[in-house]
């Protein structure tokens, strides 16, 4: 929550008490250099013990509530018909308004099932923006992904409050071009991840639904980051300032024919689900659940996580929970902007993002600007960001790099895990890095997997820049940090 201080500042304040903690350590710069070298300059390949502040992702890394942990103790481990599932289905019905629930082990499993049923070779899939696993599944099924975002979506220094909006004219044009029968569905991603956690407005979602429905095309809502999008609607969309996050969420759901979500984000567990009110969609998806995930009442999740997800879905629409990371991110982004660090604006959900092309204008995209930036942030801080740029794009059929629209270093803020002092520390180290940015050069691949290469690819720094950056850091801060 944001609380106004007597000097006029807004402070992101925690609406919870910390009762269980996990010890962390700050490995000194020399150790960080050894660790990132062993990891092939890929922060995915670092070990937790070498990380001080883990900002890789908000996926499965959120602090769970006392009620979630308590619910896990009473789970029902039946293979079929387990009571835990019915608690999840009740939460989905009461909070999200869907009659049919299909649990699955996480978000990409839901994407796989949707691809299997709805995406046929030659189909077109329209969306506000892709997510890495989304695009991979829909393309593997033979579909083509079209991202139909508005003019500000890729502007990293924008003030547009709804950069996740889908462009309605482009939607109409693509329907006219391909014909509704060739379009699997329109996918709206809440708090659009890869453009910086940017929300869409309810007005836009309703307009998308109206156009899609008029053409008989289903709307699929990726609700992985739903509570943050609902919170942004409350904060930024005039018509909803007096509406609760819970009611806004329900209204958003009313626009979706099918919902799917990774439960690892807004719901603070490890799992996923698909939900719908439309019997024919449920019937089409249902047979595949036991083939790929598990029986209908567990779908590959542990019954403990199902219990925790039922509670997490109820809790995520509480404004104190929905705002917990969004408000800290707003503080983070504002502090970066004050220090002239090129952060993505306006502040979004899930993470503070740094625009690597503005931070390191001397490193060309062909040398993986965001990859270099991400490794450099780890080297100077022990905070672990994630590359969201060209390394996160796979090569095209001819083997050429596909340059990403944006080169971002994503510093995720998992829910209820870190505090203002962690953020202040990271901003300070980013400011130091910005002053010393000329020391950072590009990267080149030394090992490159054929699909989703960002997970396991290994790279090396051009001109050994990592060691030189660490030398400069030690000269300013000493060998201990
Ligand atoms: N959709 C969105 C918007 C996501 O952010 C993610 C995952 C998925 C689908 C896939 O869900 O991980 O449960 O299989 N995002 C994570 C991230 C991985 O770090 O941003 P999953």
Short mmCIF file of C-alpha atoms and ligand atoms in Angstrom, two decimals:
data_model
loop_
_atom_site.label_atom_id
_atom_site.label_comp_id
_atom_site.label_asym_id
_atom_site.label_seq_id
_atom_site.Cartn_x
_atom_site.Cartn_y
_atom_site.Cartn_z
CA UNK A 1 0.00 0.00 0.00
CA UNK A 2 1.05 3.63 -0.52
CA UNK A 3 0.94 5.87 2.49
CA UNK A 4 1.33 9.64 2.39
CA UNK A 5 4.10 11.03 4.63
CA UNK A 6 3.98 14.48 6.23
CA UNK A 7 6.58 15.77 3.72
CA UNK A 8 4.27 14.81 0.85
CA UNK A 9 6.16 11.69 -0.26
CA UNK A 10 4.36 8.39 -0.94
CA UNK A 11 5.91 5.48 0.93
CA UNK A 12 5.28 1.90 -0.23
CA UNK A 13 4.40 0.29 3.10
CA UNK A 14 4.10 -3.41 3.87
CA UNK A 15 0.61 -4.52 4.94
CA UNK A 16 1.94 -7.67 6.59
CA UNK A 17 4.37 -8.78 9.30
CA UNK A 18 7.42 -10.90 8.49
CA UNK A 19 7.38 -14.02 10.69
CA UNK A 20 9.60 -16.48 8.78
CA UNK A 21 12.81 -15.37 7.10
CA UNK A 22 15.46 -16.86 4.86
CA UNK A 23 19.06 -15.82 5.51
CA UNK A 24 20.93 -14.26 2.57
CA UNK A 25 24.57 -13.38 2.06
CA UNK A 26 26.28 -10.78 -0.11
CA UNK A 27 29.04 -12.57 -2.05
CA UNK A 28 31.93 -10.15 -2.70
CA UNK A 29 32.65 -8.90 -6.22
CA UNK A 30 35.48 -11.41 -6.89
CA UNK A 31 33.12 -14.28 -6.05
CA UNK A 32 30.42 -12.78 -8.26
CA UNK A 33 32.91 -12.63 -11.14
CA UNK A 34 33.78 -16.31 -10.67
CA UNK A 35 30.08 -17.24 -10.44
CA UNK A 36 28.94 -15.35 -13.56
CA UNK A 37 31.90 -16.71 -15.52
CA UNK A 38 30.94 -20.27 -14.55
CA UNK A 39 27.34 -19.42 -15.49
CA UNK A 40 28.36 -18.36 -19.02
CA UNK A 41 27.22 -14.77 -18.29
CA UNK A 42 23.66 -16.11 -18.11
CA UNK A 43 21.92 -15.25 -14.83
CA UNK A 44 19.62 -18.30 -15.21
CA UNK A 45 22.69 -20.48 -14.62
CA UNK A 46 23.73 -18.88 -11.32
CA UNK A 47 23.28 -20.73 -8.05
CA UNK A 48 21.20 -19.19 -5.25
CA UNK A 49 24.19 -19.22 -2.90
CA UNK A 50 25.94 -16.69 -5.15
CA UNK A 51 22.97 -14.27 -5.16
CA UNK A 52 22.19 -11.51 -2.66
CA UNK A 53 18.83 -10.22 -3.96
CA UNK A 54 17.05 -12.56 -6.35
CA UNK A 55 15.22 -10.45 -8.92
CA UNK A 56 15.21 -13.05 -11.70
CA UNK A 57 11.45 -13.47 -11.52
CA UNK A 58 8.30 -13.13 -9.46
CA UNK A 59 7.30 -16.64 -10.55
CA UNK A 60 7.00 -19.10 -7.68
CA UNK A 61 9.18 -16.85 -5.52
CA UNK A 62 6.54 -14.84 -3.66
CA UNK A 63 6.09 -15.01 0.10
CA UNK A 64 3.05 -17.13 0.91
CA UNK A 65 0.53 -16.08 3.55
CA UNK A 66 -0.10 -17.80 6.87
CA UNK A 67 -3.51 -18.87 5.55
CA UNK A 68 -1.98 -20.40 2.45
CA UNK A 69 0.52 -22.39 4.52
CA UNK A 70 -2.23 -23.48 6.92
CA UNK A 71 -4.39 -24.68 4.01
CA UNK A 72 -1.53 -26.85 2.75
CA UNK A 73 -1.67 -28.85 5.99
CA UNK A 74 -5.21 -30.10 5.30
CA UNK A 75 -4.85 -31.11 1.66
CA UNK A 76 -6.56 -34.22 0.33
CA UNK A 77 -4.21 -36.42 -1.65
CA UNK A 78 -6.82 -38.53 -3.49
CA UNK A 79 -5.75 -39.30 -7.06
CA UNK A 80 -9.29 -38.60 -8.26
CA UNK A 81 -12.06 -36.53 -6.70
CA UNK A 82 -9.77 -34.92 -4.08
CA UNK A 83 -11.51 -32.32 -1.89
CA UNK A 84 -8.65 -29.84 -2.46
CA UNK A 85 -9.69 -29.52 -6.11
CA UNK A 86 -13.25 -28.60 -5.15
CA UNK A 87 -11.95 -25.80 -2.93
CA UNK A 88 -9.99 -24.48 -5.92
CA UNK A 89 -13.02 -24.76 -8.21
CA UNK A 90 -15.12 -22.87 -5.59
CA UNK A 91 -12.54 -20.07 -5.44
CA UNK A 92 -12.46 -19.84 -9.25
CA UNK A 93 -16.27 -19.71 -9.36
CA UNK A 94 -16.66 -17.17 -6.56
CA UNK A 95 -13.72 -14.86 -7.31
CA UNK A 96 -13.35 -15.19 -11.08
CA UNK A 97 -16.85 -16.29 -12.09
CA UNK A 98 -16.03 -19.44 -14.09
CA UNK A 99 -17.97 -22.69 -13.78
CA UNK A 100 -15.38 -25.10 -15.23
CA UNK A 101 -11.82 -25.37 -13.90
CA UNK A 102 -8.99 -27.45 -15.36
CA UNK A 103 -5.92 -27.48 -13.08
CA UNK A 104 -2.49 -27.85 -14.70
CA UNK A 105 1.04 -27.83 -13.44
CA UNK A 106 1.85 -24.25 -14.50
CA UNK A 107 1.05 -21.54 -17.05
CA UNK A 108 2.93 -23.00 -20.01
CA UNK A 109 1.09 -26.29 -19.54
CA UNK A 110 -2.15 -24.35 -20.02
CA UNK A 111 -0.63 -22.79 -23.15
CA UNK A 112 0.29 -26.22 -24.43
CA UNK A 113 -3.29 -27.48 -23.99
CA UNK A 114 -4.74 -24.36 -25.63
CA UNK A 115 -2.31 -24.75 -28.54
CA UNK A 116 -3.22 -28.43 -28.88
CA UNK A 117 -6.96 -27.71 -29.10
CA UNK A 118 -7.23 -24.30 -30.75
CA UNK A 119 -4.13 -23.73 -32.90
CA UNK A 120 -4.00 -25.65 -36.17
CA UNK A 121 -1.21 -25.40 -38.77
CA UNK A 122 -1.74 -22.17 -40.73
CA UNK A 123 -3.79 -20.52 -37.98
CA UNK A 124 -3.24 -16.96 -36.82
CA UNK A 125 -3.12 -16.05 -33.14
CA UNK A 126 -3.66 -12.39 -32.28
CA UNK A 127 -2.47 -10.84 -29.03
CA UNK A 128 -1.47 -7.59 -27.32
CA UNK A 129 2.07 -8.98 -26.93
CA UNK A 130 3.68 -12.41 -26.77
CA UNK A 131 5.24 -14.14 -23.80
CA UNK A 132 8.22 -16.44 -24.52
CA UNK A 133 6.51 -19.75 -23.69
CA UNK A 134 3.24 -18.59 -25.29
CA UNK A 135 4.89 -17.89 -28.62
CA UNK A 136 6.87 -21.14 -28.49
CA UNK A 137 3.75 -23.27 -27.93
CA UNK A 138 1.58 -21.53 -30.52
CA UNK A 139 4.34 -21.66 -33.14
CA UNK A 140 5.16 -25.31 -32.39
CA UNK A 141 1.48 -26.05 -33.10
CA UNK A 142 1.89 -24.42 -36.54
CA UNK A 143 0.34 -21.03 -35.75
CA UNK A 144 1.60 -17.52 -36.49
CA UNK A 145 1.64 -15.00 -33.66
CA UNK A 146 0.62 -11.39 -34.37
CA UNK A 147 1.29 -8.71 -31.78
CA UNK A 148 -1.11 -5.83 -32.24
CA UNK A 149 -0.06 -3.22 -29.74
CA UNK A 150 -0.57 0.52 -29.80
CA UNK A 151 1.95 3.23 -30.76
CA UNK A 152 3.37 3.70 -27.23
CA UNK A 153 3.82 0.04 -26.26
CA UNK A 154 7.51 -0.05 -27.13
CA UNK A 155 8.33 3.50 -25.99
CA UNK A 156 10.28 2.94 -22.81
CA UNK A 157 10.01 6.54 -21.58
CA UNK A 158 6.27 6.90 -22.05
CA UNK A 159 3.59 8.23 -19.72
CA UNK A 160 0.80 6.21 -21.37
CA UNK A 161 -0.94 4.45 -18.45
CA UNK A 162 -2.14 1.52 -20.59
CA UNK A 163 0.70 0.43 -22.86
CA UNK A 164 -0.73 -3.11 -22.81
CA UNK A 165 -3.81 -2.05 -24.81
CA UNK A 166 -4.50 -3.91 -28.03
CA UNK A 167 -4.82 -1.77 -31.18
CA UNK A 168 -8.47 -2.06 -32.24
CA UNK A 169 -7.98 -0.93 -35.83
CA UNK A 170 -5.20 -3.48 -36.37
CA UNK A 171 -7.48 -6.12 -34.87
CA UNK A 172 -10.22 -5.31 -37.38
CA UNK A 173 -7.67 -5.23 -40.22
CA UNK A 174 -6.25 -8.66 -39.36
CA UNK A 175 -9.71 -10.19 -39.05
CA UNK A 176 -10.54 -8.78 -42.49
CA UNK A 177 -7.22 -10.01 -43.90
CA UNK A 178 -7.25 -13.60 -42.61
CA UNK A 179 -10.96 -14.24 -42.02
CA UNK A 180 -12.33 -15.21 -38.61
CA UNK A 181 -12.13 -18.95 -39.35
CA UNK A 182 -8.33 -18.78 -39.53
CA UNK A 183 -7.96 -16.99 -36.22
CA UNK A 184 -7.61 -19.35 -33.23
CA UNK A 185 -8.38 -16.65 -30.68
CA UNK A 186 -7.44 -13.20 -29.47
CA UNK A 187 -5.19 -13.40 -26.41
CA UNK A 188 -5.05 -10.54 -23.95
CA UNK A 189 -2.16 -10.73 -21.50
CA UNK A 190 -2.77 -8.94 -18.22
CA UNK A 191 0.12 -6.69 -17.08
CA UNK A 192 1.92 -7.46 -20.37
CA UNK A 193 5.16 -9.04 -19.21
CA UNK A 194 7.71 -8.47 -21.97
CA UNK A 195 7.00 -4.80 -22.57
CA UNK A 196 7.62 -4.01 -18.92
CA UNK A 197 4.62 -5.34 -16.99
CA UNK A 198 2.26 -2.84 -18.63
CA UNK A 199 -1.52 -3.12 -18.10
CA UNK A 200 -4.46 -2.81 -20.48
CA UNK A 201 -7.59 -0.84 -19.60
CA UNK A 202 -11.00 -2.36 -19.06
CA UNK A 203 -12.32 -0.08 -21.77
CA UNK A 204 -9.85 -1.65 -24.21
CA UNK A 205 -10.61 -5.20 -23.09
CA UNK A 206 -14.34 -4.60 -23.56
CA UNK A 207 -13.79 -3.17 -27.04
CA UNK A 208 -11.59 -6.14 -27.99
CA UNK A 209 -14.28 -8.52 -26.75
CA UNK A 210 -17.00 -6.75 -28.71
CA UNK A 211 -15.04 -6.97 -31.97
CA UNK A 212 -13.99 -10.58 -31.37
CA UNK A 213 -17.50 -11.66 -30.37
CA UNK A 214 -19.03 -10.00 -33.42
CA UNK A 215 -16.76 -12.23 -35.51
CA UNK A 216 -17.22 -15.39 -33.45
CA UNK A 217 -13.59 -15.38 -32.25
CA UNK A 218 -12.92 -16.43 -28.63
CA UNK A 219 -11.09 -14.10 -26.24
CA UNK A 220 -8.45 -15.84 -24.14
CA UNK A 221 -7.23 -13.94 -21.09
CA UNK A 222 -3.76 -14.72 -19.74
CA UNK A 223 -4.44 -13.86 -16.10
CA UNK A 224 -1.03 -14.75 -14.64
CA UNK A 225 -0.60 -11.14 -13.50
CA UNK A 226 -4.29 -10.33 -13.13
CA UNK A 227 -4.40 -8.70 -9.71
CA UNK A 228 -1.77 -6.13 -10.66
CA UNK A 229 -3.65 -5.26 -13.89
CA UNK A 230 -6.86 -4.85 -11.88
CA UNK A 231 -5.03 -2.63 -9.37
CA UNK A 232 -3.66 -0.46 -12.20
CA UNK A 233 -7.18 -0.11 -13.61
CA UNK A 234 -8.33 1.14 -10.21
CA UNK A 235 -5.43 3.60 -10.01
CA UNK A 236 -5.36 4.75 -13.64
CA UNK A 237 -8.79 4.35 -15.26
CA UNK A 238 -11.15 7.11 -14.20
CA UNK A 239 -14.36 5.09 -14.36
CA UNK A 240 -13.02 2.52 -11.86
CA UNK A 241 -11.46 4.64 -9.12
CA UNK A 242 -14.26 3.80 -6.68
CA UNK A 243 -14.50 0.11 -7.68
CA UNK A 244 -12.73 -2.58 -5.62
CA UNK A 245 -9.93 -4.68 -7.10
CA UNK A 246 -12.17 -7.73 -6.57
CA UNK A 247 -15.04 -6.19 -8.57
CA UNK A 248 -12.71 -4.98 -11.32
CA UNK A 249 -11.27 -8.50 -11.56
CA UNK A 250 -14.77 -9.96 -11.92
CA UNK A 251 -15.62 -7.44 -14.62
CA UNK A 252 -12.44 -8.31 -16.53
CA UNK A 253 -13.29 -12.00 -16.32
CA UNK A 254 -16.72 -11.29 -17.76
CA UNK A 255 -14.97 -10.31 -21.01
CA UNK A 256 -13.09 -13.61 -21.40
CA UNK A 257 -14.31 -16.79 -23.04
CA UNK A 258 -11.36 -18.70 -21.63
CA UNK A 259 -9.03 -17.75 -18.82
CA UNK A 260 -5.67 -19.32 -18.16
CA UNK A 261 -3.06 -18.46 -15.64
CA UNK A 262 0.25 -19.31 -14.17
CA UNK A 263 -0.56 -19.56 -10.46
CA UNK A 264 3.07 -18.71 -9.71
CA UNK A 265 2.57 -14.93 -9.94
CA UNK A 266 -0.51 -13.06 -8.63
CA UNK A 267 -1.73 -16.17 -6.78
CA UNK A 268 1.64 -16.76 -5.04
CA UNK A 269 1.83 -20.55 -5.46
CA UNK A 270 3.30 -23.02 -7.93
CA UNK A 271 0.62 -24.25 -10.34
CA UNK A 272 -1.73 -23.17 -13.09
CA UNK A 273 -5.21 -23.51 -14.47
CA UNK A 274 -7.62 -22.99 -17.34
CA UNK A 275 -11.23 -21.90 -16.67
CA UNK A 276 -14.28 -21.21 -18.81
CA UNK A 277 -18.07 -21.02 -18.74
CA UNK A 278 -18.39 -22.42 -22.23
CA UNK A 279 -19.14 -26.13 -22.18
CA UNK A 280 -17.82 -26.86 -25.68
CA UNK A 281 -14.41 -25.35 -24.87
CA UNK A 282 -14.27 -27.30 -21.62
CA UNK A 283 -15.23 -30.52 -23.41
CA UNK A 284 -12.57 -29.94 -26.07
CA UNK A 285 -9.79 -29.32 -23.55
CA UNK A 286 -10.75 -31.89 -20.92
CA UNK A 287 -9.68 -35.13 -22.66
CA UNK A 288 -6.09 -33.88 -22.98
CA UNK A 289 -5.65 -33.05 -19.30
CA UNK A 290 -5.02 -36.65 -18.14
CA UNK A 291 -2.79 -37.22 -21.18
CA UNK A 292 -0.38 -34.36 -20.50
CA UNK A 293 -0.94 -33.14 -16.95
CA UNK A 294 -2.74 -35.53 -14.62
CA UNK A 295 -6.27 -36.49 -13.69
CA UNK A 296 -8.96 -33.78 -13.86
CA UNK A 297 -8.84 -33.02 -10.14
CA UNK A 298 -5.10 -32.44 -9.79
CA UNK A 299 -3.68 -31.74 -13.27
CA UNK A 300 -0.06 -32.33 -12.24
CA UNK A 301 -0.18 -30.07 -9.16
CA UNK A 302 0.47 -31.31 -5.65
CA UNK A 303 -2.71 -31.22 -3.55
CA UNK A 304 -0.88 -28.87 -1.16
CA UNK A 305 -0.35 -26.32 -3.90
CA UNK A 306 -3.98 -26.70 -5.00
CA UNK A 307 -5.11 -25.80 -1.47
CA UNK A 308 -2.74 -22.83 -1.37
CA UNK A 309 -3.91 -21.70 -4.81
CA UNK A 310 -7.54 -21.69 -3.67
CA UNK A 311 -6.54 -19.33 -0.85
CA UNK A 312 -4.16 -17.35 -3.08
CA UNK A 313 -6.90 -16.62 -5.63
CA UNK A 314 -9.14 -15.24 -2.87
CA UNK A 315 -6.28 -13.19 -1.37
CA UNK A 316 -4.92 -11.75 -4.63
CA UNK A 317 -7.98 -9.55 -5.13
CA UNK A 318 -7.52 -7.90 -1.73
CA UNK A 319 -6.10 -4.45 -2.55
CA UNK A 320 -3.38 -4.78 0.11
CA UNK A 321 -2.12 -7.92 -1.65
CA UNK A 322 -2.69 -6.73 -5.24
CA UNK A 323 -0.68 -3.58 -4.51
CA UNK A 324 2.11 -5.23 -2.52
CA UNK A 325 4.65 -5.46 -5.31
CA UNK A 326 3.15 -2.83 -7.67
CA UNK A 327 3.68 -0.03 -5.11
CA UNK A 328 7.25 -1.07 -4.35
CA UNK A 329 7.94 -1.19 -8.12
CA UNK A 330 6.55 2.33 -8.48
CA UNK A 331 8.97 3.52 -5.78
CA UNK A 332 11.81 1.60 -7.49
CA UNK A 333 11.11 3.11 -10.92
CA UNK A 334 10.71 6.63 -9.52
CA UNK A 335 14.04 6.34 -7.68
CA UNK A 336 15.74 5.11 -10.87
CA UNK A 337 14.32 8.02 -12.86
CA UNK A 338 15.53 10.48 -10.17
CA UNK A 339 19.05 9.08 -10.59
CA UNK A 340 18.79 9.33 -14.41
CA UNK A 341 18.79 5.56 -14.87
CA UNK A 342 16.76 4.79 -18.02
CA UNK A 343 13.92 2.81 -16.44
CA UNK A 344 10.80 1.78 -18.32
CA UNK A 345 7.93 4.16 -17.54
CA UNK A 346 5.26 4.28 -16.39
CA UNK A 347 6.02 1.79 -13.58
CA UNK A 348 4.45 -1.59 -14.33
CA UNK A 349 3.81 -4.80 -12.46
CA UNK A 350 6.17 -7.68 -11.69
CA UNK A 351 9.46 -5.77 -12.02
CA UNK A 352 11.40 -2.59 -12.45
CA UNK A 353 12.88 -2.68 -15.95
CA UNK A 354 15.98 -0.92 -17.26
CA UNK A 355 16.17 -0.04 -20.95
CA UNK A 356 19.57 -1.46 -21.87
CA UNK A 357 19.70 0.30 -25.25
CA UNK A 358 19.47 3.66 -23.49
CA UNK A 359 21.81 2.54 -20.68
CA UNK A 360 24.48 1.04 -22.97
CA UNK A 361 24.04 2.86 -26.31
CA UNK A 362 27.56 1.77 -27.32
CA UNK A 363 26.66 -1.97 -27.20
CA UNK A 364 24.84 -3.04 -30.40
CA UNK A 365 21.90 -5.42 -30.25
CA UNK A 366 23.89 -7.98 -32.22
CA UNK A 367 26.14 -8.17 -29.14
CA UNK A 368 23.17 -8.68 -26.84
CA UNK A 369 22.77 -5.34 -25.10
CA UNK A 370 20.32 -6.57 -22.45
CA UNK A 371 22.37 -9.71 -21.80
CA UNK A 372 25.47 -7.63 -21.11
CA UNK A 373 23.50 -5.20 -18.93
CA UNK A 374 21.98 -8.05 -16.93
CA UNK A 375 25.33 -9.68 -16.19
CA UNK A 376 26.82 -6.27 -15.33
CA UNK A 377 24.06 -5.54 -12.80
CA UNK A 378 24.76 -8.86 -11.09
CA UNK A 379 28.50 -8.14 -11.04
CA UNK A 380 28.13 -4.77 -9.31
CA UNK A 381 25.32 -5.66 -6.88
CA UNK A 382 24.76 -9.38 -6.35
CA UNK A 383 21.16 -8.73 -7.43
CA UNK A 384 20.10 -11.16 -10.14
CA UNK A 385 18.04 -9.66 -13.02
CA UNK A 386 16.75 -11.45 -16.12
CA UNK A 387 17.62 -10.65 -19.74
CA UNK A 388 14.53 -9.74 -21.76
CA UNK A 389 15.91 -8.87 -25.17
CA UNK A 390 17.46 -10.54 -28.20
CA UNK A 391 18.82 -13.52 -26.25
CA UNK A 392 15.17 -14.21 -25.28
CA UNK A 393 14.28 -14.41 -29.00
CA UNK A 394 15.22 -17.57 -30.86
CA UNK A 395 16.86 -17.47 -34.29
CA UNK A 396 14.70 -17.52 -37.44
CA UNK A 397 14.47 -20.50 -39.81
CA UNK A 398 17.63 -19.31 -41.65
CA UNK A 399 19.62 -19.20 -38.41
CA UNK A 400 19.77 -15.42 -38.12
CA UNK A 401 19.32 -13.58 -34.85
CA UNK A 402 15.90 -11.94 -34.52
CA UNK A 403 16.53 -8.57 -32.89
CA UNK A 404 14.09 -7.99 -30.06
CA UNK A 405 11.77 -4.95 -30.05
CA UNK A 406 13.22 -4.01 -26.67
CA UNK A 407 16.42 -4.79 -24.78
CA UNK A 408 15.40 -4.87 -21.13
CA UNK A 409 17.04 -5.97 -17.91
CA UNK A 410 14.17 -7.05 -15.72
CA UNK A 411 14.57 -6.67 -11.97
CA UNK A 412 11.58 -8.58 -10.62
CA UNK A 413 10.05 -7.67 -7.29
CA UNK A 414 8.50 -10.87 -5.91
CA UNK A 415 5.48 -10.18 -3.73
CA UNK A 416 6.15 -9.46 -0.03
CA UNK A 417 9.79 -10.62 -0.19
CA UNK A 418 11.98 -7.49 -0.39
CA UNK A 419 11.80 -4.08 1.28
CA UNK A 420 12.63 -0.45 0.54
CA UNK A 421 16.22 -0.86 1.77
CA UNK A 422 16.85 -3.64 -0.76
CA UNK A 423 15.48 -1.40 -3.50
CA UNK A 424 17.57 1.60 -2.35
CA UNK A 425 20.70 -0.58 -2.45
CA UNK A 426 19.96 -1.82 -5.99
CA UNK A 427 19.25 1.72 -7.23
CA UNK A 428 22.56 2.89 -5.76
CA UNK A 429 24.51 0.16 -7.56
CA UNK A 430 22.63 0.86 -10.81
CA UNK A 431 23.62 4.53 -10.49
CA UNK A 432 27.28 3.52 -10.02
CA UNK A 433 27.07 1.23 -13.04
CA UNK A 434 25.52 4.02 -15.10
CA UNK A 435 28.52 6.26 -14.32
CA UNK A 436 30.87 3.43 -15.32
CA UNK A 437 28.78 2.12 -18.22
CA UNK A 438 31.57 2.54 -20.81
CA UNK A 439 33.36 -0.41 -19.17
CA UNK A 440 30.55 -2.75 -20.23
CA UNK A 441 30.89 -4.32 -23.67
CA UNK A 442 28.94 -6.99 -25.54
CA UNK A 443 28.65 -10.77 -25.32
CA UNK A 444 28.96 -13.66 -27.75
CA UNK A 445 27.46 -17.16 -27.57
CA UNK A 446 29.74 -20.08 -26.82
CA UNK A 447 26.91 -22.62 -26.39
CA UNK A 448 23.48 -22.04 -27.92
CA UNK A 449 20.43 -24.31 -27.53
CA UNK A 450 17.98 -24.39 -30.49
CA UNK A 451 14.82 -23.37 -28.59
CA UNK A 452 14.24 -20.92 -25.71
CA UNK A 453 18.00 -20.39 -25.77
CA UNK A 454 17.90 -17.82 -22.97
CA UNK A 455 17.38 -20.52 -20.37
CA UNK A 456 20.56 -22.51 -20.94
CA UNK A 457 22.72 -20.63 -23.44
CA UNK A 458 26.29 -19.76 -22.40
CA UNK A 459 28.11 -16.61 -23.47
CA UNK A 460 31.44 -14.86 -22.95
CA UNK A 461 32.25 -11.15 -22.54
CA UNK A 462 33.99 -9.38 -25.41
CA UNK A 463 37.39 -7.94 -24.40
CA UNK A 464 37.09 -9.56 -20.95
CA UNK A 465 34.99 -6.60 -19.73
CA UNK A 466 33.63 -8.40 -16.65
CA UNK A 467 37.02 -8.54 -14.95
CA UNK A 468 37.70 -4.87 -15.77
CA UNK A 469 34.33 -3.81 -14.36
CA UNK A 470 35.03 -5.68 -11.13
CA UNK A 471 38.46 -4.00 -10.84
CA UNK A 472 36.82 -0.57 -11.09
CA UNK A 473 34.14 -1.58 -8.58
CA UNK A 474 36.72 -2.78 -6.03
CA UNK A 475 38.70 0.44 -6.46
CA UNK A 476 35.60 2.39 -5.31
CA UNK A 477 34.07 0.04 -2.71
CA UNK A 478 36.94 -2.20 -1.50
CA UNK A 479 37.22 -5.99 -1.72
CA UNK A 480 34.54 -6.88 0.88
CA UNK A 481 31.38 -6.00 -1.07
N1 LIG B 1 2.08 -16.02 -19.17
C1 LIG B 1 2.72 -15.00 -18.60
C2 LIG B 1 2.22 -13.61 -18.75
C3 LIG B 1 3.87 -15.25 -17.83
O1 LIG B 1 4.51 -14.22 -17.26
C4 LIG B 1 4.33 -16.57 -17.68
C5 LIG B 1 5.53 -16.87 -16.93
C6 LIG B 1 3.61 -17.61 -18.32
C7 LIG B 1 2.49 -17.29 -19.05
C8 LIG B 1 4.05 -19.03 -18.20
O2 LIG B 1 3.74 -19.50 -16.93
O3 LIG B 1 5.97 -19.98 -15.88
O4 LIG B 1 3.85 -20.88 -14.89
O5 LIG B 1 4.72 -21.78 -17.02
N2 LIG B 1 6.37 -16.01 -16.58
C9 LIG B 1 7.58 -16.26 -15.79
C10 LIG B 1 8.43 -15.02 -15.72
C11 LIG B 1 8.35 -17.46 -16.20
O6 LIG B 1 9.53 -15.12 -15.14
O7 LIG B 1 8.03 -13.95 -16.16
P1 LIG B 1 4.63 -20.59 -16.14
#
